[in-house]
């Protein structure tokens, strides 16, 4: 079974530029998550989708971050314009149903450096 | 208030020894799940073990076991017979409730270093 796929793996941009990250979850997984992990910290949820609907985006900085999951499968996270403090690893994850013992599987992450 | 607390920034252990990584949690929901993940330097989060709040027995998965003390709200990870490949960051996480639509809340992590 293929895991969660993410691209690009690494990205370096200047502040005020834009960047987009792509994620393809495990086949059949209805729930998709984007987490932000700043160096030395635990991951923080940015947004959660159930199929193509948003379940939780309370911690997404909506003035600069946007995310979509149009057909309920793959997803894109965009940052525009980027700030220095957006330097982090962006982890995409998926789970079958998003409840109880349902395990969340993570991709390898997209490492963003804003200079 | 912190929902998940991992008080050990770093732990050091020798090969073949056992090590315990601490995790305490805070929730008022009677239904919750506790997870441990391993994150090597490559960055991927690898699921290790799960414990549900209603589970009567401590969870075990190979060399990993979870010391679940509900009254103390602790869920410590025990790694037996440490290996060099166990060197990584370890995160404790919690999912509150039993309904669909709840994400994991993570602690700050503990860095484990295994030496030969």
PDB file of C-alpha atoms in Angstrom:
ATOM      1  CA  UNK A   1       0.000   0.000   0.000  1.00  0.00           C
ATOM      2  CA  UNK A   2       1.392   3.366  -1.030  1.00  0.00           C
ATOM      3  CA  UNK A   3       1.910   5.880   1.755  1.00  0.00           C
ATOM      4  CA  UNK A   4       1.097   9.571   1.916  1.00  0.00           C
ATOM      5  CA  UNK A   5       2.894  11.357  -0.908  1.00  0.00           C
ATOM      6  CA  UNK A   6       4.065  14.940  -0.632  1.00  0.00           C
ATOM      7  CA  UNK A   7       5.895  17.329  -2.933  1.00  0.00           C
ATOM      8  CA  UNK A   8       8.110  19.198  -3.165  1.00  0.00           C
ATOM      9  CA  UNK A   9      10.365  17.725  -0.541  1.00  0.00           C
ATOM     10  CA  UNK A  10      12.366  20.907  -0.078  1.00  0.00           C
ATOM     11  CA  UNK A  11      11.708  24.509  -1.007  1.00  0.00           C
ATOM     12  CA  UNK A  12      13.617  27.733  -0.399  1.00  0.00           C
ATOM     13  CA  UNK A  13      11.869  31.019  -1.166  1.00  0.00           C
ATOM     14  CA  UNK A  14      12.306  34.677  -0.338  1.00  0.00           C
ATOM     15  CA  UNK A  15       9.890  36.403   2.002  1.00  0.00           C
ATOM     16  CA  UNK A  16       6.791  37.763   0.315  1.00  0.00           C
ATOM     17  CA  UNK A  17       6.970  35.065  -2.378  1.00  0.00           C
ATOM     18  CA  UNK A  18       4.386  32.328  -2.688  1.00  0.00           C
ATOM     19  CA  UNK A  19       4.702  28.554  -2.410  1.00  0.00           C
ATOM     20  CA  UNK A  20       2.393  25.592  -2.844  1.00  0.00           C
ATOM     21  CA  UNK A  21       2.627  22.101  -1.396  1.00  0.00           C
ATOM     22  CA  UNK A  22       0.838  19.068  -2.745  1.00  0.00           C
ATOM     23  CA  UNK A  23      -0.351  15.983  -0.908  1.00  0.00           C
ATOM     24  CA  UNK A  24      -1.863  12.707  -2.065  1.00  0.00           C
ATOM     25  CA  UNK A  25      -3.255  10.675   0.858  1.00  0.00           C
ATOM     26  CA  UNK A  26      -3.454   6.922   1.206  1.00  0.00           C
ATOM     27  CA  UNK A  27      -6.104   5.516  -1.104  1.00  0.00           C
ATOM     28  CA  UNK A  28      -9.493   5.338   0.577  1.00  0.00           C
ATOM     29  CA  UNK A  29      -8.644   7.692   3.419  1.00  0.00           C
ATOM     30  CA  UNK A  30     -11.429  10.199   3.902  1.00  0.00           C
ATOM     31  CA  UNK A  31      -9.651  12.443   6.374  1.00  0.00           C
ATOM     32  CA  UNK A  32      -6.686  14.597   5.390  1.00  0.00           C
ATOM     33  CA  UNK A  33      -4.652  16.841   7.682  1.00  0.00           C
ATOM     34  CA  UNK A  34      -2.032  19.515   7.185  1.00  0.00           C
ATOM     35  CA  UNK A  35       0.283  20.091  10.127  1.00  0.00           C
ATOM     36  CA  UNK A  36       3.015  22.699  10.560  1.00  0.00           C
ATOM     37  CA  UNK A  37       6.101  21.650  12.506  1.00  0.00           C
ATOM     38  CA  UNK A  38       8.566  24.348  13.483  1.00  0.00           C
ATOM     39  CA  UNK A  39      12.049  23.096  14.325  1.00  0.00           C
ATOM     40  CA  UNK A  40      12.220  21.671  17.843  1.00  0.00           C
ATOM     41  CA  UNK A  41       8.458  21.638  18.353  1.00  0.00           C
ATOM     42  CA  UNK A  42       5.619  19.204  17.921  1.00  0.00           C
ATOM     43  CA  UNK A  43       3.354  19.383  14.884  1.00  0.00           C
ATOM     44  CA  UNK A  44       0.493  21.851  15.010  1.00  0.00           C
ATOM     45  CA  UNK A  45      -2.717  21.277  13.067  1.00  0.00           C
ATOM     46  CA  UNK A  46      -3.371  23.833  10.344  1.00  0.00           C
ATOM     47  CA  UNK A  47      -6.406  22.340   8.645  1.00  0.00           C
ATOM     48  CA  UNK A  48      -8.377  19.119   8.537  1.00  0.00           C
ATOM     49  CA  UNK A  49     -10.590  17.875   5.697  1.00  0.00           C
ATOM     50  CA  UNK A  50     -13.226  15.171   5.788  1.00  0.00           C
ATOM     51  CA  UNK A  51     -13.630  14.190   2.124  1.00  0.00           C
ATOM     52  CA  UNK A  52     -13.677  17.616   0.457  1.00  0.00           C
ATOM     53  CA  UNK A  53     -15.168  19.553   3.366  1.00  0.00           C
ATOM     54  CA  UNK A  54     -13.226  21.497   5.987  1.00  0.00           C
ATOM     55  CA  UNK A  55     -13.631  20.117   9.525  1.00  0.00           C
ATOM     56  CA  UNK A  56     -11.226  22.391  11.392  1.00  0.00           C
ATOM     57  CA  UNK A  57      -9.225  25.371  10.129  1.00  0.00           C
ATOM     58  CA  UNK A  58      -9.196  27.349  13.368  1.00  0.00           C
ATOM     59  CA  UNK A  59      -5.384  27.548  13.467  1.00  0.00           C
ATOM     60  CA  UNK A  60      -4.857  28.338   9.799  1.00  0.00           C
ATOM     61  CA  UNK A  61      -3.576  31.927   9.284  1.00  0.00           C
ATOM     62  CA  UNK A  62      -6.170  32.691   6.666  1.00  0.00           C
ATOM     63  CA  UNK A  63      -4.667  35.999   5.632  1.00  0.00           C
ATOM     64  CA  UNK A  64      -1.772  34.134   4.021  1.00  0.00           C
ATOM     65  CA  UNK A  65      -2.515  30.401   4.054  1.00  0.00           C
ATOM     66  CA  UNK A  66      -5.094  28.588   1.988  1.00  0.00           C
ATOM     67  CA  UNK A  67      -5.820  24.946   1.365  1.00  0.00           C
ATOM     68  CA  UNK A  68      -8.160  22.976  -0.810  1.00  0.00           C
ATOM     69  CA  UNK A  69      -9.167  19.401  -1.445  1.00  0.00           C
ATOM     70  CA  UNK A  70     -11.426  19.778  -4.428  1.00  0.00           C
ATOM     71  CA  UNK A  71     -12.280  16.171  -5.325  1.00  0.00           C
ATOM     72  CA  UNK A  72     -11.872  14.709  -1.878  1.00  0.00           C
ATOM     73  CA  UNK A  73      -8.561  13.083  -2.750  1.00  0.00           C
ATOM     74  CA  UNK A  74      -5.386  15.118  -3.101  1.00  0.00           C
ATOM     75  CA  UNK A  75      -4.858  18.492  -1.506  1.00  0.00           C
ATOM     76  CA  UNK A  76      -2.844  21.676  -1.977  1.00  0.00           C
ATOM     77  CA  UNK A  77      -1.609  24.031   0.744  1.00  0.00           C
ATOM     78  CA  UNK A  78      -0.580  27.503  -0.385  1.00  0.00           C
ATOM     79  CA  UNK A  79       1.257  30.285   1.403  1.00  0.00           C
ATOM     80  CA  UNK A  80       1.111  33.789  -0.052  1.00  0.00           C
ATOM     81  CA  UNK A  81       2.938  35.958   0.870  1.00  0.00           C
ATOM     82  CA  UNK A  82       5.441  33.957   2.913  1.00  0.00           C
ATOM     83  CA  UNK A  83       7.018  35.311   6.091  1.00  0.00           C
ATOM     84  CA  UNK A  84      10.255  34.299   7.754  1.00  0.00           C
ATOM     85  CA  UNK A  85       8.308  32.607  10.567  1.00  0.00           C
ATOM     86  CA  UNK A  86       6.690  30.251   8.048  1.00  0.00           C
ATOM     87  CA  UNK A  87       9.970  28.340   7.847  1.00  0.00           C
ATOM     88  CA  UNK A  88       8.917  24.866   8.971  1.00  0.00           C
ATOM     89  CA  UNK A  89       8.130  21.360   7.855  1.00  0.00           C
ATOM     90  CA  UNK A  90       4.638  20.988   6.435  1.00  0.00           C
ATOM     91  CA  UNK A  91       3.346  17.519   7.148  1.00  0.00           C
ATOM     92  CA  UNK A  92       0.410  16.033   5.349  1.00  0.00           C
ATOM     93  CA  UNK A  93      -1.366  13.118   6.977  1.00  0.00           C
ATOM     94  CA  UNK A  94      -4.407  10.968   6.342  1.00  0.00           C
ATOM     95  CA  UNK A  95      -6.646   8.533   8.143  1.00  0.00           C
ATOM     96  CA  UNK A  96      -9.543   6.299   7.203  1.00  0.00           C
ATOM     97  CA  UNK A  97     -12.215   7.865   9.366  1.00  0.00           C
ATOM     98  CA  UNK A  98     -10.539  10.303  11.727  1.00  0.00           C
ATOM     99  CA  UNK A  99     -11.934   8.920  14.968  1.00  0.00           C
ATOM    100  CA  UNK A 100     -11.104   6.676  17.895  1.00  0.00           C
ATOM    101  CA  UNK A 101      -8.204   4.304  17.311  1.00  0.00           C
ATOM    102  CA  UNK A 102      -8.019   5.267  13.660  1.00  0.00           C
ATOM    103  CA  UNK A 103      -4.310   5.708  12.981  1.00  0.00           C
ATOM    104  CA  UNK A 104      -3.065   8.849  11.270  1.00  0.00           C
ATOM    105  CA  UNK A 105      -0.343   8.200   8.689  1.00  0.00           C
ATOM    106  CA  UNK A 106       2.088  10.937   7.770  1.00  0.00           C
ATOM    107  CA  UNK A 107       4.036  11.807   4.670  1.00  0.00           C
ATOM    108  CA  UNK A 108       7.725  12.662   4.717  1.00  0.00           C
ATOM    109  CA  UNK A 109       6.957  16.356   4.866  1.00  0.00           C
ATOM    110  CA  UNK A 110       7.767  19.410   2.780  1.00  0.00           C
ATOM    111  CA  UNK A 111      10.614  21.426   4.259  1.00  0.00           C
ATOM    112  CA  UNK A 112      10.185  25.162   3.706  1.00  0.00           C
ATOM    113  CA  UNK A 113      12.891  27.758   4.280  1.00  0.00           C
ATOM    114  CA  UNK A 114      11.940  31.422   3.901  1.00  0.00           C
ATOM    115  CA  UNK A 115      14.916  33.776   3.553  1.00  0.00           C
TER     116      UNK A 115
ATOM    117  CA  UNK B   1      -2.921  24.904  29.242  1.00  0.00           C
ATOM    118  CA  UNK B   2      -0.811  22.209  27.684  1.00  0.00           C
ATOM    119  CA  UNK B   3      -2.847  19.234  26.628  1.00  0.00           C
ATOM    120  CA  UNK B   4       0.196  17.003  26.172  1.00  0.00           C
ATOM    121  CA  UNK B   5       3.332  17.448  28.246  1.00  0.00           C
ATOM    122  CA  UNK B   6       6.637  15.777  27.555  1.00  0.00           C
ATOM    123  CA  UNK B   7       9.076  16.986  30.200  1.00  0.00           C
ATOM    124  CA  UNK B   8      12.232  15.311  28.902  1.00  0.00           C
ATOM    125  CA  UNK B   9      13.833  17.310  26.078  1.00  0.00           C
ATOM    126  CA  UNK B  10      16.517  14.670  25.668  1.00  0.00           C
ATOM    127  CA  UNK B  11      17.208  11.138  26.857  1.00  0.00           C
ATOM    128  CA  UNK B  12      20.361   9.058  26.519  1.00  0.00           C
ATOM    129  CA  UNK B  13      20.519   5.273  26.671  1.00  0.00           C
ATOM    130  CA  UNK B  14      22.964   2.542  25.771  1.00  0.00           C
ATOM    131  CA  UNK B  15      22.208  -0.204  23.307  1.00  0.00           C
ATOM    132  CA  UNK B  16      20.208  -3.136  24.699  1.00  0.00           C
ATOM    133  CA  UNK B  17      18.993  -1.121  27.681  1.00  0.00           C
ATOM    134  CA  UNK B  18      15.370  -0.181  28.274  1.00  0.00           C
ATOM    135  CA  UNK B  19      14.236   3.447  28.309  1.00  0.00           C
ATOM    136  CA  UNK B  20      11.045   5.186  29.403  1.00  0.00           C
ATOM    137  CA  UNK B  21       9.816   8.361  27.721  1.00  0.00           C
ATOM    138  CA  UNK B  22       7.357  10.335  29.798  1.00  0.00           C
ATOM    139  CA  UNK B  23       4.043  11.781  28.693  1.00  0.00           C
ATOM    140  CA  UNK B  24       1.243  13.349  30.705  1.00  0.00           C
ATOM    141  CA  UNK B  25      -2.009  14.604  29.278  1.00  0.00           C
ATOM    142  CA  UNK B  26      -4.933  16.768  30.223  1.00  0.00           C
ATOM    143  CA  UNK B  27      -8.499  16.208  29.112  1.00  0.00           C
ATOM    144  CA  UNK B  28     -11.971  16.217  30.608  1.00  0.00           C
ATOM    145  CA  UNK B  29     -13.348  13.965  27.879  1.00  0.00           C
ATOM    146  CA  UNK B  30     -13.854  10.391  29.133  1.00  0.00           C
ATOM    147  CA  UNK B  31     -13.186   9.033  25.649  1.00  0.00           C
ATOM    148  CA  UNK B  32      -9.759   9.680  24.202  1.00  0.00           C
ATOM    149  CA  UNK B  33      -6.846   7.970  22.539  1.00  0.00           C
ATOM    150  CA  UNK B  34      -3.139   8.285  23.098  1.00  0.00           C
ATOM    151  CA  UNK B  35      -0.569   7.769  20.373  1.00  0.00           C
ATOM    152  CA  UNK B  36       3.202   7.646  20.162  1.00  0.00           C
ATOM    153  CA  UNK B  37       5.095   8.547  17.016  1.00  0.00           C
ATOM    154  CA  UNK B  38       8.780   8.336  16.126  1.00  0.00           C
ATOM    155  CA  UNK B  39      10.367  10.980  13.912  1.00  0.00           C
ATOM    156  CA  UNK B  40      13.837  10.191  12.571  1.00  0.00           C
ATOM    157  CA  UNK B  41      16.015  12.922  11.099  1.00  0.00           C
ATOM    158  CA  UNK B  42      14.458  12.233   7.684  1.00  0.00           C
ATOM    159  CA  UNK B  43      11.293  13.880   8.984  1.00  0.00           C
ATOM    160  CA  UNK B  44       8.602  11.236   8.532  1.00  0.00           C
ATOM    161  CA  UNK B  45       6.327  10.594  11.506  1.00  0.00           C
ATOM    162  CA  UNK B  46       6.123   6.853  12.132  1.00  0.00           C
ATOM    163  CA  UNK B  47       3.225   5.470  14.188  1.00  0.00           C
ATOM    164  CA  UNK B  48       4.385   3.251  17.049  1.00  0.00           C
ATOM    165  CA  UNK B  49       1.568   2.443  19.445  1.00  0.00           C
ATOM    166  CA  UNK B  50      -1.978   3.368  20.486  1.00  0.00           C
ATOM    167  CA  UNK B  51      -3.860   3.244  23.810  1.00  0.00           C
ATOM    168  CA  UNK B  52      -7.562   3.930  24.155  1.00  0.00           C
ATOM    169  CA  UNK B  53      -8.959   5.427  27.341  1.00  0.00           C
ATOM    170  CA  UNK B  54     -11.246   2.439  27.888  1.00  0.00           C
ATOM    171  CA  UNK B  55      -8.608  -0.173  27.183  1.00  0.00           C
ATOM    172  CA  UNK B  56      -8.130  -2.396  30.216  1.00  0.00           C
ATOM    173  CA  UNK B  57      -4.648  -3.545  29.354  1.00  0.00           C
ATOM    174  CA  UNK B  58      -1.527  -1.625  28.476  1.00  0.00           C
ATOM    175  CA  UNK B  59      -0.783  -1.629  24.764  1.00  0.00           C
ATOM    176  CA  UNK B  60       2.249  -3.457  23.426  1.00  0.00           C
ATOM    177  CA  UNK B  61       3.796  -3.581  19.960  1.00  0.00           C
ATOM    178  CA  UNK B  62       6.994  -5.561  19.711  1.00  0.00           C
ATOM    179  CA  UNK B  63       9.670  -3.709  21.695  1.00  0.00           C
ATOM    180  CA  UNK B  64       7.286  -0.857  22.467  1.00  0.00           C
ATOM    181  CA  UNK B  65       4.888  -0.838  25.368  1.00  0.00           C
ATOM    182  CA  UNK B  66       2.747   1.897  26.841  1.00  0.00           C
ATOM    183  CA  UNK B  67       2.585   2.306  30.598  1.00  0.00           C
ATOM    184  CA  UNK B  68      -0.925   3.742  30.920  1.00  0.00           C
ATOM    185  CA  UNK B  69      -1.849   5.166  34.323  1.00  0.00           C
ATOM    186  CA  UNK B  70      -5.273   6.704  33.869  1.00  0.00           C
ATOM    187  CA  UNK B  71      -5.644   8.209  37.331  1.00  0.00           C
ATOM    188  CA  UNK B  72      -2.306   9.999  36.945  1.00  0.00           C
ATOM    189  CA  UNK B  73      -3.092  10.912  33.323  1.00  0.00           C
ATOM    190  CA  UNK B  74       0.190   9.516  32.144  1.00  0.00           C
ATOM    191  CA  UNK B  75       1.021   7.415  29.101  1.00  0.00           C
ATOM    192  CA  UNK B  76       4.716   6.653  29.159  1.00  0.00           C
ATOM    193  CA  UNK B  77       6.408   4.836  26.284  1.00  0.00           C
ATOM    194  CA  UNK B  78       8.777   2.047  27.211  1.00  0.00           C
ATOM    195  CA  UNK B  79      11.292   0.861  24.647  1.00  0.00           C
ATOM    196  CA  UNK B  80      12.951  -2.397  25.577  1.00  0.00           C
ATOM    197  CA  UNK B  81      16.361  -3.510  24.272  1.00  0.00           C
ATOM    198  CA  UNK B  82      17.220  -0.179  22.628  1.00  0.00           C
ATOM    199  CA  UNK B  83      18.866  -0.235  19.218  1.00  0.00           C
ATOM    200  CA  UNK B  84      20.982   2.390  17.452  1.00  0.00           C
ATOM    201  CA  UNK B  85      18.141   2.860  14.979  1.00  0.00           C
ATOM    202  CA  UNK B  86      15.882   4.009  17.811  1.00  0.00           C
ATOM    203  CA  UNK B  87      17.720   7.331  17.906  1.00  0.00           C
ATOM    204  CA  UNK B  88      15.061   9.840  16.908  1.00  0.00           C
ATOM    205  CA  UNK B  89      12.517  12.336  18.180  1.00  0.00           C
ATOM    206  CA  UNK B  90       9.504  10.783  19.930  1.00  0.00           C
ATOM    207  CA  UNK B  91       6.133  12.466  20.159  1.00  0.00           C
ATOM    208  CA  UNK B  92       3.179  11.714  22.374  1.00  0.00           C
ATOM    209  CA  UNK B  93      -0.190  12.747  20.954  1.00  0.00           C
ATOM    210  CA  UNK B  94      -3.837  12.649  21.983  1.00  0.00           C
ATOM    211  CA  UNK B  95      -7.151  12.510  20.191  1.00  0.00           C
ATOM    212  CA  UNK B  96     -10.106  13.615  22.295  1.00  0.00           C
ATOM    213  CA  UNK B  97     -13.589  12.217  21.857  1.00  0.00           C
ATOM    214  CA  UNK B  98     -14.866   9.356  19.746  1.00  0.00           C
ATOM    215  CA  UNK B  99     -16.552  11.260  16.952  1.00  0.00           C
ATOM    216  CA  UNK B 100     -15.151  11.735  13.505  1.00  0.00           C
ATOM    217  CA  UNK B 101     -13.339  14.976  12.941  1.00  0.00           C
ATOM    218  CA  UNK B 102     -10.863  15.222  15.775  1.00  0.00           C
ATOM    219  CA  UNK B 103      -7.197  15.706  14.990  1.00  0.00           C
ATOM    220  CA  UNK B 104      -4.199  14.737  17.079  1.00  0.00           C
ATOM    221  CA  UNK B 105      -2.685  17.171  19.555  1.00  0.00           C
ATOM    222  CA  UNK B 106       1.057  16.684  19.929  1.00  0.00           C
ATOM    223  CA  UNK B 107       3.527  17.284  22.723  1.00  0.00           C
ATOM    224  CA  UNK B 108       6.867  18.978  22.154  1.00  0.00           C
ATOM    225  CA  UNK B 109       8.739  15.729  21.850  1.00  0.00           C
ATOM    226  CA  UNK B 110      11.706  13.973  23.415  1.00  0.00           C
ATOM    227  CA  UNK B 111      14.966  13.367  21.593  1.00  0.00           C
ATOM    228  CA  UNK B 112      16.313   9.876  22.239  1.00  0.00           C
ATOM    229  CA  UNK B 113      19.972   9.138  21.630  1.00  0.00           C
ATOM    230  CA  UNK B 114      21.135   5.520  21.692  1.00  0.00           C
ATOM    231  CA  UNK B 115      24.855   4.848  21.973  1.00  0.00           C
ATOM    232  CA  UNK B 116      26.870   1.682  21.445  1.00  0.00           C
TER     233      UNK B 116
END
